[in-house]
Amino acid sequence: MMGRTIFIDPGRCIGCQACVSACRECDSHRGKSMIHLDYTDEGHSVASLPTVCMHCEDPVAPCAEVCPADAILVTADGVVQQADTTRCIGCANCVNACPFGVPKIDLGAKLQMKCNLCYDRTAYGLAPMCATVCPTGALFYGTVEELQAERPGVQVADTFTFGRSEVRTGVAMVVPADRVRWPVPGGLPVVEINGKDVRR
Amino acid sequence: MPADRWRADQDGETLVPTHCCFCGVQCGMYLRVDRGGKVFGVEPRNHDINRMRLCPKGINAYQQVNHPDRLTAPLMRRSRDEDFREVSWDEALDFTVSEIRRIQQSHGNDAFGLLGGASLFSEKTYLVGKFARVALKSRHVDYNGRLCMVSAAGANKLAFGIDRAGNPFSDILLTDCLLIAGSNVGECFPVMTQYVWGARDRGAILIVVDPRETAIARTADIHVALRPGTDSAFFNSVLHVVVEEGLTDEAYLAAHATGWEEVKAKAAEYPPARAAEICGVPAEQIVQVARAFARAPKAMAWHARGIEHHSQGVENCLSVINLCTATGHLGRPGAGYGTLTGQGNGQGGREHGQKADLLPGGRSIMNEEHRRQICGIWGIEESELPPAGTSMMEMVWQMQRREIRGLIGICNNPFVSLPNYAVVKEGYDATEFHAQLDFFLSETAANAHVVLPVTTWAEDEGVMANAEARVVKHNKAQDPPPGVRTDTWVMCELARRLGAGDKFAFPDSRAVFDELRIASAGTVNDYYGITYERLEETGGIVWPCPSTDHPGTPRLFEDGRTYHPDGKIHLQVVEWHSPMDPYDDEHPMSLTTGRTVAHFLSGNQTRRLGALVEQTPRPWAEIHPSHGFRNGEPVRVVTRRGSEVFPALVTEAIRPDTVFVPYHWPVPTAANALTIDALDPRSKIPEYKVCACRIEHAEKIDEVPAPPVAPGHVAYPETQVSRTDPLPPTSPQGRGTSERG
Ligand code: SF4
Ligand code: SF4
């Protein structure tokens, strides 16, 4: 069963990018953010979704699997590390292999960089920097039990399907709890603007 | 070792506990200080308010402490045609004092004014008020909190006799129905969102009243996208339904409120059908809101600038209070009201006398008894204490008319923050002398005669009161750079040179705070029991706190009594009237303004921090797809004050009759070149949130100017990132569109 990891809850994300700024501040790759924020329905809704490394478990992380230089190491506790600087040849195979679009290449340095679950912080019992600051809890660090204690009824998903292949990940997505919702009236038809008929 | 004090000792770095310098949430944070005593980073802090959370502004705030744009020497010029030159403190202060004397001798004491700021520590805001009245002997003092939440302050004072939020943030977690009106919590108070989502997790109904679909509106159970400037019609109508359906708490009203019959009679004039027409929302929504709010065992209402920045801002807030009172949702855990303050010390900044009509402890400057008390503490004759002055915008009008000829500004940037820029510029240009205290050269300071470099929040200690009225202590993390002085030192030194030195013998913030405590003792805003030591121990105390063994008062009215002498809630009749700038064929739409998550107020600070500039490098005009614009196309927004061209952000998340422009930038990309300088008659808050406008196709997008820097400094390259790009590299909160499909 899942240990202490990040849970991503897109329903809570407000797109503030605190996670992006925080990632830039953490010590493992200072100055660069390894998170990106996606807007899932641009122009229609402000919905946003942070993407951090999913730390794939099964099969072996695709990025690590395709690395010809064996630069991407996976620790015993399932954290897929950033490329080892002494081994990485900057070929970008990992970038192409990752189904979630996570690893980045610093072309100048010929080096792959990615989220390593803030190893420098988690080793001291702290949450990764992004999950520490996220003002909304869209990024939550802890166990599934801790998550469910805080958010009654939520379910999590840690298996994703891409075509015929399935990937089980160390980082999980939160599936919203069922709840009774009030109907929200849709947008108004544009017939008048401040009293003026604009249907020409 | 607490978990959030990781590694501090190992690396020779220290972590100084303090709070964010920006918004009214006042998140706790540690500043990371290196061996050399310089701030170099931030670490989240497990403080009650934010529990480790920070927004991007908070995370990047530390970067301004040792920023290359910092002012490090006084700048001076004798006329605005000259260039600034760096001068000694003596020369700058001598010139300032001689100009104050010259202007006051020929035009009277009131010809010199002082404008403070609500990002200052409370000690400094206390000094601003005292300096104006005792050293300058002028009635003209006000502050930029006037642009922030004075409408709510006025309404709370009228209804409850106390000017602050009724409940702590943590009460939000206990409520069954949370109504948020005119507050883009996700962007303006991001860390508050955890409380909103927490309430939602526990099944609370979330109601959001806002013309835009903001991040919290997106997930609300009911999003009322009303037309800007119609809030009080909406709330009157909700109250109408509450009465019609018999959902009022008559026992509560009878025991605790006055004026209910009149309020009820007025609400009767706002049936949902009428309000639906005024507000441009479906009538059923009004009924839904009324039922959800009134039937909930515990309900809360939080609001912010969206309903306060209006020519009827006070009335809007009163209409919310009427609703809370009529349904009996006050003074209980999970039931009550609150205002989210924009500036870090928006709450504390007005409590101790820098507002034109207030003396320390929230005393009224018009009240004989209050005047006597303060004169006793200050050691001056009652006849020496000037009467009430005018509000910030009115002072600018007086500058235009040359009634105010000299001005000192502290911690404000009216060239970006006041409405109707043309008038503001004219007013400031008409002054014979203008000095500005700041740590960056703001757009306003760049127009002054004298600029005095002062400390950031990390270089001094002091207190701020957050949106819950919780007083928190900021600690000093590093020494100021050479050449930089604290605002306290500058005010005391100016006072000394003006001959009032004996009244300003304050060596540091602590000395000021001790006088402030005494000056507030026995008032509604009682700080007497709050000491620096207690603040450090407890992480914050909510006033009133009358004695050093008093725990503070996080929740108001638990015993059902308000702060009026009769202990009652004084309900006020609210009549909706249309906004001050009328619509016509030329200007059929509403322009509304607001904040983005990456920037703070006039942007003088945040527009210099690379990560924040990159996140939101420039303003835009948010419009509905029905107007036929493509994303990123230049759109000209025209009001009766002027016109500017922004890239269009085309989105369904805004009403078709409304345009939104964020306001953190200077001309020619300043929303406030377009907004109207109409004021609420009671609070004197400007009507930023609605004016008539039209939109047109345009050729070229107006470019954002770089923030001004002192002579000899080079513009910091990081802040130049993509200022000229038509669209932000990452679209703000997903509003940028690629056309569907
Ligand atoms: S910090 Fe949290 S809420 Fe903000 S963008 Fe990142 S995931 Fe979303
Ligand atoms: S700006 Fe406000 S929400 Fe953001 S970190 Fe500072 S205090 Fe917290």
XYZ file of C-alpha atoms and ligand atoms in Angstrom, chain B residues 20 22-23 26-27 54-55 57-58 190-191, ligand 2:
19
model
C 4.453 37.883 5.204
C 1.736 41.501 1.935
C -1.969 40.773 2.362
C -0.512 37.607 7.462
C 0.883 34.133 6.912
C 2.133 30.461 1.420
C 1.076 32.025 -1.852
C 3.837 36.532 -3.237
C 4.794 35.235 0.177
C -4.939 32.432 -1.548
C -4.066 30.983 1.821
S 0.282 37.563 0.316
Fe -1.235 36.980 1.847
S -1.808 34.878 1.356
Fe 0.107 35.319 0.271
S 1.700 34.554 1.638
Fe 1.432 36.764 2.050
S -0.054 36.852 3.728
Fe -0.158 34.776 2.867
